[in-house]
PDB file of C-alpha atoms in Angstrom:
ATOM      1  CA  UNK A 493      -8.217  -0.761   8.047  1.00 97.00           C
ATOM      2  CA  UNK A 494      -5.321  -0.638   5.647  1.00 97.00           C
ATOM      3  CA  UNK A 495      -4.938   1.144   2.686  1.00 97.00           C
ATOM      4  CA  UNK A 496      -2.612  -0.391   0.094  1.00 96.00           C
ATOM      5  CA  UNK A 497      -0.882   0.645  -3.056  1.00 94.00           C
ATOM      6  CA  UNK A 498       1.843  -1.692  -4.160  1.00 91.00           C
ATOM      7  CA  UNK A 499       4.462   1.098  -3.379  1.00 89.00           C
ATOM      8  CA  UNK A 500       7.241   0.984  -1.182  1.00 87.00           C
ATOM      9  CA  UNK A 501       5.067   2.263   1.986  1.00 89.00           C
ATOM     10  CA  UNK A 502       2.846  -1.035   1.990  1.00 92.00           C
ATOM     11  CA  UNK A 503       5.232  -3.326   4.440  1.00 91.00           C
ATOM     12  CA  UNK A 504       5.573  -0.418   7.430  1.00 92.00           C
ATOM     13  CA  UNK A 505       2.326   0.458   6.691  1.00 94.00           C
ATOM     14  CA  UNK A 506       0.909  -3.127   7.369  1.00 94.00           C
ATOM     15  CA  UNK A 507       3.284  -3.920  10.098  1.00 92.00           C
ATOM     16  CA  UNK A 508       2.043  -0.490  11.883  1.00 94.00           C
ATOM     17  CA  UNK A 509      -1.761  -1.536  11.082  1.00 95.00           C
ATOM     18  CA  UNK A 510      -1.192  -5.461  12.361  1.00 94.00           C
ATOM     19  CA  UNK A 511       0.942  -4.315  15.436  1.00 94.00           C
ATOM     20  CA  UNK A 512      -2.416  -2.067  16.136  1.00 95.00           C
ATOM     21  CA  UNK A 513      -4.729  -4.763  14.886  1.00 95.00           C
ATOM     22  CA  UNK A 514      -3.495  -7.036  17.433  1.00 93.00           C
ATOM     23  CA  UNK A 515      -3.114  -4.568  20.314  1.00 94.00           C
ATOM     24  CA  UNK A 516      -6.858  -3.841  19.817  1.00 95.00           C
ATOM     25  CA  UNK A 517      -7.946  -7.645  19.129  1.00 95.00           C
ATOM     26  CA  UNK A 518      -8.881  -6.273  15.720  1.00 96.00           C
ATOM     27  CA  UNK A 519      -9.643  -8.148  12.375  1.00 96.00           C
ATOM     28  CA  UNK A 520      -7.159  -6.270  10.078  1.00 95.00           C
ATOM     29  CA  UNK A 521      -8.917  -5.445   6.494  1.00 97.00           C
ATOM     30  CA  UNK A 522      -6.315  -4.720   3.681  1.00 96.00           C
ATOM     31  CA  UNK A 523      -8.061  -2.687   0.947  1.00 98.00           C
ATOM     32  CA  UNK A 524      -6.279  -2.368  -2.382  1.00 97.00           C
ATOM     33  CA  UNK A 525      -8.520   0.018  -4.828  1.00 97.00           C
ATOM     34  CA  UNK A 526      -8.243  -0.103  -8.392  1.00 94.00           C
ATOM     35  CA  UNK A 527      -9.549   1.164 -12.150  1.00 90.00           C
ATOM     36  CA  UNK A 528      -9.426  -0.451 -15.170  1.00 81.00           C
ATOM     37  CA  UNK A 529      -6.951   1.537 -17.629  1.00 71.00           C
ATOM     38  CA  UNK A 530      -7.566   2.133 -20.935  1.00 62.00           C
ATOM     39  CA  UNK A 531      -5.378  -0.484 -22.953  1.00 56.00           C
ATOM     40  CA  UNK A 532      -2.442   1.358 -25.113  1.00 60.00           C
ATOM     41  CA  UNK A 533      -2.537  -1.202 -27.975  1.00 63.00           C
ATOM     42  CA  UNK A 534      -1.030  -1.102 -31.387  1.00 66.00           C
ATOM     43  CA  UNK A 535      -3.790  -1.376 -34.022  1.00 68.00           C
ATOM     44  CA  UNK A 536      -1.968  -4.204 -35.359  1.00 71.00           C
ATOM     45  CA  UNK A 537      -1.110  -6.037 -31.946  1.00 66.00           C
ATOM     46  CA  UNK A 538      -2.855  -9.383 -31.962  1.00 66.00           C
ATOM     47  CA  UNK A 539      -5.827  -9.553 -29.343  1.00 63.00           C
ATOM     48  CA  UNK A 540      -4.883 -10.354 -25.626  1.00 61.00           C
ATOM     49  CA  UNK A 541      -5.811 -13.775 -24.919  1.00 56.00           C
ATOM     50  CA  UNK A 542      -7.399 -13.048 -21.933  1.00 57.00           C
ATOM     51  CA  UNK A 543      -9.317  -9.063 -21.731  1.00 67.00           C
ATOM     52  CA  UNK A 544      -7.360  -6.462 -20.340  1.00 71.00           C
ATOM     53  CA  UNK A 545      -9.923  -5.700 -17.657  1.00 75.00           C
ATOM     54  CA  UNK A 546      -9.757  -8.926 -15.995  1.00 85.00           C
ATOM     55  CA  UNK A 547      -5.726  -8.732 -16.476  1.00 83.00           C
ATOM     56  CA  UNK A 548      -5.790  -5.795 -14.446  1.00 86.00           C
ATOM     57  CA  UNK A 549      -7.977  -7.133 -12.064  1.00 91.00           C
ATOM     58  CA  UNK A 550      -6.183 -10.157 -11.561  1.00 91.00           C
ATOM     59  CA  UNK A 551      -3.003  -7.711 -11.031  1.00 92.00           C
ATOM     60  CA  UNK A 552      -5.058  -6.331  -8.739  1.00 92.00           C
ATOM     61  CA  UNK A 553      -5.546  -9.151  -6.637  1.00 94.00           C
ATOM     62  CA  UNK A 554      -2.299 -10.503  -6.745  1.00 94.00           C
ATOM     63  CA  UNK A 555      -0.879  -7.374  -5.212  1.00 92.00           C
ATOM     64  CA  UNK A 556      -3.391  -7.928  -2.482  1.00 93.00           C
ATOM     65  CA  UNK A 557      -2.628 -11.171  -1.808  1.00 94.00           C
ATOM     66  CA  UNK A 558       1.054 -10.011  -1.391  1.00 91.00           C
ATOM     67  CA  UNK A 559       0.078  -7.828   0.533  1.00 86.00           C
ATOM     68  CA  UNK A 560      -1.712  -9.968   3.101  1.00 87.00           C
ATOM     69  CA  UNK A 561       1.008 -12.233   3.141  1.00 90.00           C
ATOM     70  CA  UNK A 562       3.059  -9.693   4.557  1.00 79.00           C
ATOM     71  CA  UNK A 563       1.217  -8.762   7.077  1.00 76.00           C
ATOM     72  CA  UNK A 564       0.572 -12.386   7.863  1.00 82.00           C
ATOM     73  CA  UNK A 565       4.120 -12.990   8.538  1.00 86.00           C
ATOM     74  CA  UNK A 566       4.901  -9.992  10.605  1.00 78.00           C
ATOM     75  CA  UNK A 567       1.907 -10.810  12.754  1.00 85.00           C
ATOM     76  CA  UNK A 568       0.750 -14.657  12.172  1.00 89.00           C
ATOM     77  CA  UNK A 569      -2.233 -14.253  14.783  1.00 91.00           C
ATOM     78  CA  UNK A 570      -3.893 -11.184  13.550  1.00 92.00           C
ATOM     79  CA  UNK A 571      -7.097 -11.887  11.689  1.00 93.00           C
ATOM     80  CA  UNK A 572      -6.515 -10.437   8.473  1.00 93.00           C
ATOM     81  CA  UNK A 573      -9.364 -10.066   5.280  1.00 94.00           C
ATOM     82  CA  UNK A 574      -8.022  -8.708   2.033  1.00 95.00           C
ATOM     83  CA  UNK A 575     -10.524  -6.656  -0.628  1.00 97.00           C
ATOM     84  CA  UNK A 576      -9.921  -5.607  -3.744  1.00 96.00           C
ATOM     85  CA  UNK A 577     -12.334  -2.884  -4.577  1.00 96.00           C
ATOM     86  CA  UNK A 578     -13.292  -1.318  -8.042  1.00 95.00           C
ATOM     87  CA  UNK A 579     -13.172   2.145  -7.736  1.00 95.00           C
ATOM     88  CA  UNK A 580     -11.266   5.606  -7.466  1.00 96.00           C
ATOM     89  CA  UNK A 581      -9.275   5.384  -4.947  1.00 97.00           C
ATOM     90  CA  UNK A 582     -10.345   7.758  -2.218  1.00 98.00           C
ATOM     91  CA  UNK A 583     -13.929   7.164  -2.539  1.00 98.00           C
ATOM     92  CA  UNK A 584     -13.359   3.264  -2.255  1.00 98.00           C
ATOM     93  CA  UNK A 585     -10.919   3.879   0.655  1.00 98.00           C
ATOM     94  CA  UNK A 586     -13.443   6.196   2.406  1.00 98.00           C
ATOM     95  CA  UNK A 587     -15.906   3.929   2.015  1.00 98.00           C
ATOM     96  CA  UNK A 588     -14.533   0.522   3.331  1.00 98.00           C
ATOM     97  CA  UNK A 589     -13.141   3.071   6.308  1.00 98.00           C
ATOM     98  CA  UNK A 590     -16.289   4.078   6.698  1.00 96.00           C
ATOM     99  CA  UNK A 591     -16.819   1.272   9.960  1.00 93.00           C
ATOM    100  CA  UNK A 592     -13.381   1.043  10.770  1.00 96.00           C
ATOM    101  CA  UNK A 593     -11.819   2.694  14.209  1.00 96.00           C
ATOM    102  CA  UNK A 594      -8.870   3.685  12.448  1.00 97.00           C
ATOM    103  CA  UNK A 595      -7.430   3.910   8.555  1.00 98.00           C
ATOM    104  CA  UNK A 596      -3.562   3.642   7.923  1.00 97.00           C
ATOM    105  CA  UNK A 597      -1.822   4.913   4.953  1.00 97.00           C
ATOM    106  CA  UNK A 598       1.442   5.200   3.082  1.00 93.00           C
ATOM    107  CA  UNK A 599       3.372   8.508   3.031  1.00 89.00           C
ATOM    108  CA  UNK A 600       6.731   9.800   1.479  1.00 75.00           C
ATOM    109  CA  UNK A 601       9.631  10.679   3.508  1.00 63.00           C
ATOM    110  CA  UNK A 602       9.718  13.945   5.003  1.00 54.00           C
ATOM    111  CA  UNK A 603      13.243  14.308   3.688  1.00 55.00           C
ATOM    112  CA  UNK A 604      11.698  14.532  -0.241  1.00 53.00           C
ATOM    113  CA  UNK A 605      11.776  18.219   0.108  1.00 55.00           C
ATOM    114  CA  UNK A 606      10.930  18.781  -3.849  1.00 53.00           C
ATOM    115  CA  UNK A 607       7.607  16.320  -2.584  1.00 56.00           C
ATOM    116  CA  UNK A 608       4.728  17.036  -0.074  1.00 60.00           C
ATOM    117  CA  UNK A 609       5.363  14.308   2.223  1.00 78.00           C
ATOM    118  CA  UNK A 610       1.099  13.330   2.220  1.00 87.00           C
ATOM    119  CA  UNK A 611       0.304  12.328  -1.758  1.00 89.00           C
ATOM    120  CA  UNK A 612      -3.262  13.198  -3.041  1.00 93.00           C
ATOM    121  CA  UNK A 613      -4.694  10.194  -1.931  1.00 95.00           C
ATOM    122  CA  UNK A 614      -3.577  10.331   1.357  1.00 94.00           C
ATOM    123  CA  UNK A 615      -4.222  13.832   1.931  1.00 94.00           C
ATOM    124  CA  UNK A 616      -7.874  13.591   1.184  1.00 96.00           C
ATOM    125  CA  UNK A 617      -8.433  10.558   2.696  1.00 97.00           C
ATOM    126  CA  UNK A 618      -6.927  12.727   5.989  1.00 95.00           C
ATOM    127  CA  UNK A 619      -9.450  15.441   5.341  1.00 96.00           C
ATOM    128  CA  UNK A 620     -12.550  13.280   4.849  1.00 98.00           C
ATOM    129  CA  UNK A 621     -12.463  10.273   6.549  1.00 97.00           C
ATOM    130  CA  UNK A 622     -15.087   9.121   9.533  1.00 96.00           C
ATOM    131  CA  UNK A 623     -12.190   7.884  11.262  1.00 97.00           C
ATOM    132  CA  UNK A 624      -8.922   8.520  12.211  1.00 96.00           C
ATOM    133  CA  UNK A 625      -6.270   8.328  10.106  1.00 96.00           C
ATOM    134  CA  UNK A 626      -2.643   7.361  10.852  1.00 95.00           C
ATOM    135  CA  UNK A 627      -0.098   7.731   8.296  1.00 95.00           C
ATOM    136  CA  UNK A 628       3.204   5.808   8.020  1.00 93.00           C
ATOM    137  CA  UNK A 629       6.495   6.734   6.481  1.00 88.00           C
ATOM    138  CA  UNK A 630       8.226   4.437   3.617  1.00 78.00           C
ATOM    139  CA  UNK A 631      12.131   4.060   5.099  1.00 71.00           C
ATOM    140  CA  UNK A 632      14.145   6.467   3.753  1.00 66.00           C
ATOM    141  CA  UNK A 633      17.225   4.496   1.747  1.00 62.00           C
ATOM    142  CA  UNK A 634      20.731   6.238   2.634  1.00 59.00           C
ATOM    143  CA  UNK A 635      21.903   8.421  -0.424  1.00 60.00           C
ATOM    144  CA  UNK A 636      25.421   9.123  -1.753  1.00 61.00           C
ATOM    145  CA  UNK A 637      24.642  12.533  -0.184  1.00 64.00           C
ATOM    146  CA  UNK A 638      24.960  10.967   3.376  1.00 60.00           C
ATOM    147  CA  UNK A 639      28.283  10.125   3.003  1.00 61.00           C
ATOM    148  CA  UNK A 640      29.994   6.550   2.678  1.00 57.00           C
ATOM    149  CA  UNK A 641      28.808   5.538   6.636  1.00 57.00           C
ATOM    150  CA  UNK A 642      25.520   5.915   5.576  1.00 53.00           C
ATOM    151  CA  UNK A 643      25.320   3.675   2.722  1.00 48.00           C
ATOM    152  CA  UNK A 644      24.742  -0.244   3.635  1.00 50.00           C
ATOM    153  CA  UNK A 645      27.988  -2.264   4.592  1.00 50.00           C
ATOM    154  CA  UNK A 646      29.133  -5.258   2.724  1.00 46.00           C
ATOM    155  CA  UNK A 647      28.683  -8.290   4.776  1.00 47.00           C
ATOM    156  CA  UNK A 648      30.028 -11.686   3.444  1.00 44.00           C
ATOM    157  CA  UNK A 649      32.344 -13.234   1.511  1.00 44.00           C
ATOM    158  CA  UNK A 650      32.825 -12.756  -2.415  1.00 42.00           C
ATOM    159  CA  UNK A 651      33.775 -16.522  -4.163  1.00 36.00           C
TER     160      UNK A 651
END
């Protein structure tokens, strides 16, 4: 099982988890939890055409389906079911886990020093879950920092 956020650690997370998926002859399932937020309107703003809730939710599922289409394309033969779940997201995560051999998640780059490299979520989820959890790094983007070989060379031609 997957966890998924919509942050930059999605992609390496679901290429780790379909790589393993289809090692294993796994179904891969993609779980993206979510909670409705509180809509900061103007008093005066006209009504939303469509409620906020199901907004969100629809957001919700649209990031999923992203998502799975990623993982889809890194690994076309992997069986892959997406959920959207309703919830905070370490209960919801610990309980769709709750079956599952293994449960991947998104952390930070080590080299965020100011950061703990595990975020909330993925630190309880590590303490908690049934199952083992692996945890996969976003890449870390070359800064000025690094100096100028670091930073991404310009390839083609300007017209």
């Amino acid at each position: 099982m997957a966890g998924v956020d919509g942050s930059d650690t999605d992609p390496p997370v679901l290429a780790w988890a379909a790589r393993e998926a289809l090692l294993r002859g796994a179904e891969l399932v993609v779980v993206h939890a979510w909670q409705p937020a509180q809509a900061d309107r103007a008093p005066y703003a006209p009504p939303c055409a469509r409620g906020h809730h199901e907004f969100q939710e629809a957001e919700a599922h649209h990031l999923l389906k992203r998502a799975v289409e990623s993982a889809l394309s890194l690994m076309p033969d992997v069986a892959v079911r997406a959920v959207a779940a309703q919830g905070p997201a370490v209960p919801t995560l610990l309980e769709h886990a709750a079956g599952a051999d293994l449960l991947v998640l998104g952390r930070r780059c080590r080299d965020q020093a100011a950061e703990p490299a595990l975020g909330p979520v993925t630190r309880a989820c590590v303490r908690r879950a049934a199952c083992p959890v692996v945890t996969v790094a976003a890449p870390r983007l070359p800064s000025a920092a690094d100096g100028p070989r670091a930073l991404p060379q310009p390839t083609g031609n300007a017209v």
